[in-house]
Coordinates of C-alpha atoms in Angstrom, one line a residue:
G1331 CA 0.0 0.0 0.0
S1332 CA 1.0 3.7 -0.2
S1333 CA 2.7 5.4 2.6
T1334 CA 3.0 9.0 3.6
E1335 CA 6.3 10.5 2.6
K1336 CA 8.3 11.8 5.5
T1337 CA 9.9 15.2 5.4
P1338 CA 13.5 15.9 6.5
A1339 CA 12.1 17.8 9.5
S1340 CA 10.3 14.6 10.8
L1341 CA 13.5 12.5 10.8
P1342 CA 15.9 12.1 13.7
I1343 CA 18.8 13.3 11.6
K1344 CA 22.0 14.5 13.3
M1345 CA 25.4 15.4 12.1
Y1346 CA 28.5 13.8 13.5
C1347 CA 32.2 14.0 12.7
E1348 CA 33.9 10.8 11.5
A1349 CA 37.6 11.2 12.4
M1350 CA 38.9 8.6 10.0
N1351 CA 38.3 10.7 6.9
D1352 CA 37.2 14.0 8.3
T1353 CA 33.8 14.1 6.6
L1354 CA 30.4 15.0 7.8
H1355 CA 27.7 12.4 7.4
Y1356 CA 24.0 12.4 8.0
A1357 CA 22.9 9.6 10.4
T1358 CA 19.3 8.5 10.7
N1359 CA 17.3 5.7 12.2
E1360 CA 15.2 5.5 9.0
R1361 CA 17.9 4.9 6.5
K1362 CA 15.4 3.6 3.9
Y1363 CA 14.2 7.2 3.6
M1364 CA 17.7 8.4 2.9
I1365 CA 18.1 6.2 -0.1
Q1366 CA 14.8 7.0 -1.9
K1367 CA 15.5 7.9 -5.5
S1368 CA 12.7 10.3 -6.3
K1369 CA 13.6 14.0 -6.9
A1370 CA 11.1 15.1 -4.3
A1371 CA 12.8 13.1 -1.6
L1372 CA 16.4 13.9 -2.7
C1373 CA 16.3 17.6 -3.3
P1374 CA 15.2 18.8 0.2
I1375 CA 18.0 16.8 1.8
L1376 CA 20.6 18.0 -0.7
R1377 CA 19.6 21.6 -0.2
Q1378 CA 20.5 21.3 3.5
H1379 CA 24.1 21.2 2.2
Q1380 CA 23.9 24.7 0.8
H1381 CA 27.1 26.2 2.1
R1382 CA 30.3 25.4 3.9
N1383 CA 30.9 27.8 6.7
F1384 CA 34.2 29.7 6.2
T1385 CA 35.0 31.8 9.2
G1386 CA 38.3 33.3 10.1
T1387 CA 40.3 31.7 12.9
N1388 CA 42.3 34.8 13.8
E1389 CA 45.0 32.3 14.8
V1390 CA 48.5 33.5 15.3
C1391 CA 51.2 31.3 13.8
T1392 CA 52.9 30.0 16.9
F1393 CA 56.1 28.8 15.1
V1394 CA 58.7 31.0 13.7
S1395 CA 61.0 29.7 11.0
N1396 CA 64.7 30.2 11.4
A1397 CA 64.9 31.1 7.7
S1398 CA 65.1 34.7 6.6
E1399 CA 62.1 34.1 4.4
P1400 CA 59.7 31.2 3.8
K1401 CA 61.2 28.5 1.6
V1402 CA 57.9 27.2 0.3
K1403 CA 56.7 29.7 -2.4
F1404 CA 53.6 28.1 -3.9
V1405 CA 51.0 25.5 -3.0
I1406 CA 48.6 23.5 -5.1
G1407 CA 45.9 24.0 -2.5
G1408 CA 42.8 22.5 -4.2
F1409 CA 40.5 21.0 -5.3
Q1410 CA 40.2 17.4 -4.4
K1411 CA 39.6 15.2 -7.5
G1412 CA 40.5 18.2 -9.7
G1413 CA 43.6 16.7 -11.2
T1414 CA 46.1 18.0 -8.6
T1415 CA 48.3 14.9 -8.5
S1416 CA 48.8 15.0 -12.3
L1417 CA 49.5 18.7 -12.1
Q1418 CA 52.1 18.1 -9.3
K1419 CA 53.8 15.5 -11.5
M1420 CA 53.9 17.9 -14.4
L1421 CA 55.4 20.7 -12.4
N1422 CA 58.0 18.4 -11.0
Q1423 CA 59.3 17.9 -14.5
H1424 CA 60.4 21.5 -14.6
P1425 CA 64.1 21.8 -13.8
M1426 CA 63.4 25.0 -11.7
L1427 CA 60.6 23.6 -9.5
H1428 CA 60.6 21.1 -6.6
L1429 CA 57.6 19.5 -5.0
P1430 CA 57.6 16.6 -2.6
P1431 CA 55.9 13.5 -3.9
H1432 CA 53.3 13.3 -1.2
E1433 CA 50.7 15.7 0.2
Q1434 CA 52.1 17.4 3.2
H1435 CA 48.9 18.1 5.3
F1436 CA 51.0 20.4 7.5
F1437 CA 48.6 23.3 7.9
D1438 CA 45.4 21.4 8.1
E1439 CA 46.4 18.7 10.6
D1440 CA 47.2 19.8 14.1
E1441 CA 49.5 16.9 14.8
H1442 CA 51.7 18.0 11.9
Y1443 CA 51.5 21.7 12.5
K1444 CA 52.6 21.4 16.1
L1445 CA 56.0 20.0 14.9
G1446 CA 56.9 23.5 13.6
L1447 CA 57.7 25.3 10.4
D1448 CA 61.3 24.1 10.3
Y1449 CA 60.0 20.6 10.2
Y1450 CA 57.6 21.6 7.4
E1451 CA 60.3 23.2 5.3
S1452 CA 62.7 20.4 5.7
K1453 CA 60.0 17.9 4.7
S1454 CA 58.7 19.9 1.8
C1455 CA 62.0 21.0 0.4
N1456 CA 64.1 17.9 1.1
G1457 CA 66.4 17.3 -1.9
I1458 CA 65.8 20.7 -3.5
G1459 CA 68.4 21.7 -6.0
I1460 CA 70.3 25.0 -6.3
D1461 CA 68.0 27.8 -7.6
Q1462 CA 64.9 25.6 -7.5
M1463 CA 61.6 27.0 -6.2
C1464 CA 59.9 24.9 -3.6
G1465 CA 56.2 24.2 -3.6
E1466 CA 53.8 21.5 -2.3
K1467 CA 50.4 20.0 -3.0
T1468 CA 47.7 19.5 -0.4
P1469 CA 44.3 20.0 -1.9
K1470 CA 42.6 19.8 1.5
Y1471 CA 44.0 23.2 2.5
I1472 CA 41.3 25.1 0.5
F1473 CA 38.5 23.4 2.5
H1474 CA 39.6 24.7 5.9
S1475 CA 39.8 28.4 6.8
K1476 CA 42.2 27.4 9.6
A1477 CA 44.6 25.9 7.1
I1478 CA 44.3 28.9 4.8
D1479 CA 45.1 31.3 7.7
R1480 CA 48.0 29.2 8.8
V1481 CA 49.5 29.1 5.3
L1482 CA 49.3 32.9 5.0
A1483 CA 50.7 33.3 8.5
Y1484 CA 53.7 31.4 7.3
N1485 CA 54.0 33.1 3.9
R1486 CA 51.9 36.1 3.3
D1487 CA 52.8 36.0 -0.4
M1488 CA 52.2 32.3 -1.0
K1489 CA 51.1 31.6 -4.6
W1490 CA 48.0 29.5 -4.7
I1491 CA 47.2 27.2 -7.7
L1492 CA 43.6 25.8 -7.7
I1493 CA 42.2 23.5 -10.3
A1494 CA 38.5 22.8 -10.2
R1495 CA 36.5 20.1 -11.9
E1496 CA 32.8 20.2 -12.8
P1497 CA 31.3 19.5 -9.3
I1498 CA 29.0 16.5 -10.2
A1499 CA 32.0 14.8 -11.9
R1500 CA 34.1 15.7 -8.9
A1501 CA 31.6 14.2 -6.4
F1502 CA 31.4 11.0 -8.5
S1503 CA 35.2 10.7 -8.6
Q1504 CA 35.3 11.2 -4.9
H1505 CA 32.8 8.4 -4.4
R1506 CA 35.0 6.1 -6.6
M1507 CA 38.1 7.0 -4.5
Y1508 CA 36.3 6.2 -1.3
L1509 CA 35.4 2.8 -2.7
R1510 CA 38.9 2.2 -4.0
R1511 CA 40.4 3.0 -0.6
G1512 CA 37.9 1.1 1.4
W1513 CA 36.5 4.1 3.2
T1514 CA 33.0 3.0 2.3
R1515 CA 31.4 -0.3 1.3
E1516 CA 28.3 1.3 -0.2
T1517 CA 28.5 1.1 -4.0
S1518 CA 25.5 3.3 -4.8
F1519 CA 26.4 6.9 -5.5
D1520 CA 22.8 7.9 -5.0
D1521 CA 22.9 6.6 -1.5
L1522 CA 26.3 8.0 -0.6
V1523 CA 25.7 11.5 -1.9
L1524 CA 23.1 11.8 0.8
L1525 CA 25.2 10.3 3.6
H1526 CA 28.5 12.0 2.8
R1527 CA 28.0 15.7 3.1
D1528 CA 31.3 16.5 1.6
Y1529 CA 30.4 14.8 -1.7
V1530 CA 28.3 17.9 -2.1
T1531 CA 30.0 20.7 -0.1
R1532 CA 33.5 20.1 -1.6
G1533 CA 31.9 21.2 -4.9
F1534 CA 30.9 24.6 -3.5
Y1535 CA 34.1 26.2 -4.8
D1536 CA 32.8 29.7 -4.5
D1537 CA 32.6 29.5 -0.7
A1538 CA 36.3 28.5 -0.5
V1539 CA 37.5 30.9 -3.2
E1540 CA 35.6 33.8 -1.6
Y1541 CA 37.3 33.2 1.7
L1542 CA 40.7 32.9 0.2
L1543 CA 40.3 36.1 -1.8
T1544 CA 39.6 38.0 1.4
R1545 CA 43.0 37.0 2.6
I1546 CA 45.3 37.2 -0.4
D1547 CA 46.3 39.5 -3.3
R1548 CA 44.3 38.3 -6.3
N1549 CA 47.6 38.2 -8.3
N1550 CA 48.6 35.3 -6.0
L1551 CA 45.8 33.1 -7.2
L1552 CA 45.8 31.0 -10.4
F1553 CA 42.5 29.3 -11.0
L1554 CA 42.5 26.5 -13.5
V1555 CA 39.5 24.6 -15.0
H1556 CA 40.0 20.9 -15.1
E1557 CA 38.1 20.3 -18.3
E1558 CA 39.9 23.2 -20.1
F1559 CA 43.3 22.3 -18.8
Y1560 CA 43.3 18.6 -19.6
Y1561 CA 41.0 18.5 -22.6
N1562 CA 41.4 21.7 -24.6
G1563 CA 44.6 22.2 -26.7
T1564 CA 47.9 20.6 -25.7
I1565 CA 49.1 20.2 -22.2
N1566 CA 52.2 22.2 -22.9
Q1567 CA 50.1 25.1 -24.2
N1568 CA 47.9 24.9 -21.2
L1569 CA 50.9 25.0 -18.9
L1570 CA 52.2 28.3 -20.2
P1571 CA 50.0 30.3 -17.8
V1572 CA 51.3 28.2 -14.9
W1573 CA 55.0 28.8 -15.8
K1574 CA 54.2 32.5 -16.1
F1575 CA 52.4 32.6 -12.7
L1576 CA 55.4 30.9 -11.0
G1577 CA 57.9 33.1 -12.8
V1578 CA 59.8 30.3 -14.5
A1579 CA 60.7 29.8 -18.2
P1580 CA 58.4 27.6 -20.3
H1581 CA 59.3 23.9 -20.3
S1582 CA 58.0 21.0 -22.3
I1583 CA 56.8 18.1 -20.2
E1584 CA 55.4 14.6 -20.7
H1585 CA 51.7 14.5 -20.2
E1586 CA 50.8 12.7 -17.0
L1587 CA 47.2 11.9 -17.6
H1588 CA 46.1 9.1 -15.2
A1589 CA 47.9 9.9 -12.0
N1590 CA 45.1 8.5 -9.8
G1591 CA 43.1 6.5 -12.3
A1592 CA 40.3 4.3 -11.1
P1593 CA 40.5 0.6 -11.9
D1594 CA 38.5 -0.5 -14.9
T1595 CA 36.2 -2.5 -12.6
Q1596 CA 34.8 0.9 -11.4
K1597 CA 34.1 2.4 -14.8
N1598 CA 30.4 1.6 -14.9
F1599 CA 29.0 2.9 -11.7
T1600 CA 26.0 5.0 -12.3
M1601 CA 23.8 7.7 -10.8
T1602 CA 20.0 8.1 -11.4
P1603 CA 18.7 11.0 -13.4
S1604 CA 16.9 12.4 -10.4
T1605 CA 20.2 12.6 -8.5
A1606 CA 21.9 14.2 -11.5
S1607 CA 19.1 16.7 -11.9
C1608 CA 19.1 17.7 -8.2
L1609 CA 22.9 18.1 -8.1
A1610 CA 22.9 20.1 -11.3
E1611 CA 20.4 22.6 -9.9
L1612 CA 22.1 22.7 -6.5
F1613 CA 25.5 23.5 -8.0
A1614 CA 24.2 26.0 -10.6
S1615 CA 24.1 29.1 -8.3
H1616 CA 27.5 28.2 -6.7
N1617 CA 29.1 27.9 -10.2
E1618 CA 27.6 31.2 -11.4
N1619 CA 28.8 33.0 -8.2
L1620 CA 32.3 31.6 -8.7
Y1621 CA 32.7 32.6 -12.3
F1622 CA 30.7 35.8 -12.7
R1623 CA 31.1 37.5 -9.3
L1624 CA 34.4 36.2 -7.8
L1625 CA 36.6 35.4 -10.8
N1626 CA 34.9 37.7 -13.4
R1627 CA 35.6 35.3 -16.2
T1628 CA 33.8 33.3 -18.9
F1629 CA 31.7 30.5 -17.7
P1630 CA 33.0 27.1 -19.0
V1631 CA 30.6 25.4 -21.4
S1632 CA 31.2 22.1 -19.7
W1633 CA 29.9 23.5 -16.5
S1634 CA 26.6 24.9 -17.9
L1635 CA 23.4 23.6 -16.3
N1636 CA 22.2 21.8 -19.4
H1637 CA 25.6 20.3 -20.2
T1638 CA 26.0 19.2 -16.6
K1639 CA 22.6 17.3 -16.7
R1640 CA 23.5 15.6 -19.9
Y1641 CA 27.0 14.8 -18.4
A1642 CA 25.5 13.2 -15.4
E1643 CA 22.8 11.4 -17.2
A1644 CA 25.5 9.8 -19.4
R1645 CA 26.6 8.1 -16.2
Q1646 CA 23.1 6.6 -15.8
S1647 CA 23.3 5.2 -19.3
N1648 CA 26.8 3.8 -18.9
F1649 CA 28.1 5.7 -21.9
G1650 CA 31.6 5.7 -20.3
I1651 CA 32.4 9.2 -21.3
V1652 CA 32.3 11.0 -18.0
D1653 CA 35.1 9.4 -16.1
E1654 CA 37.7 8.7 -18.8
L1655 CA 40.0 11.0 -16.9
Q1656 CA 40.1 10.0 -13.2
L1657 CA 42.4 12.3 -11.4

């Protein structure tokens, strides 16, 4: 028989922090409600994820480096699943640049931060050559105001490189990563997009960029679009603005395309059209705010609302065109 649809307000939903992967989840005693596939059920819950709260920490950097000036000059600070690992490998092929092979997580994790800036510099710049510029990659920095403030307390002139992927594709790639690493055993993206709050909020790029721009000189930000950087033109052409931003001469590199590629067994996971539609509508205002108001630049075609819906619906049909590039 038919049953009365419950509203989010009638559910015993609470938020709790899961330390293992630092994500926010929704927990409920009526999980069957959370995995309904109708747009009417999904959208009200997804709309609860409207914004990440970015508030200044006013934290004073406790540690003082012995160096006369900061050794780390630039950071690939975001965004998760945007292609940061491939970008890191490309930059490391430039003879004048040095980046450590692993994410440092110094400014976002207290247990690392308390070890001090000398520890950070020795770890980040270990093995640096003469006249090389030191940088690092930790895409989680951009998601935490505390990390942003700590970075800038260390180096007020830090250069930030951000690379952002269309947010539905980003969320889907994050889901695949969680499966690959064993952080979840749920295989349904439609289920997990409701339970993992950060599947959605990590695609609210405008919240993070707006906070960052209140803290830095705009000339210290290079914002790259994943789809344009990896798909349009040649990779060496698309690296020219990066070399210019970092103040190094152009250098031809080998294209590192599949730095964090998903196994072929994960290629056919799908999402339902209702989920795709809800997410496309949810992200639309954030995407417009990012490009038109904050960055004052042309909106990428691949991020348009209609294109995003078609993009996501292709996942539902197993066309295999959405996640060819898993970074």
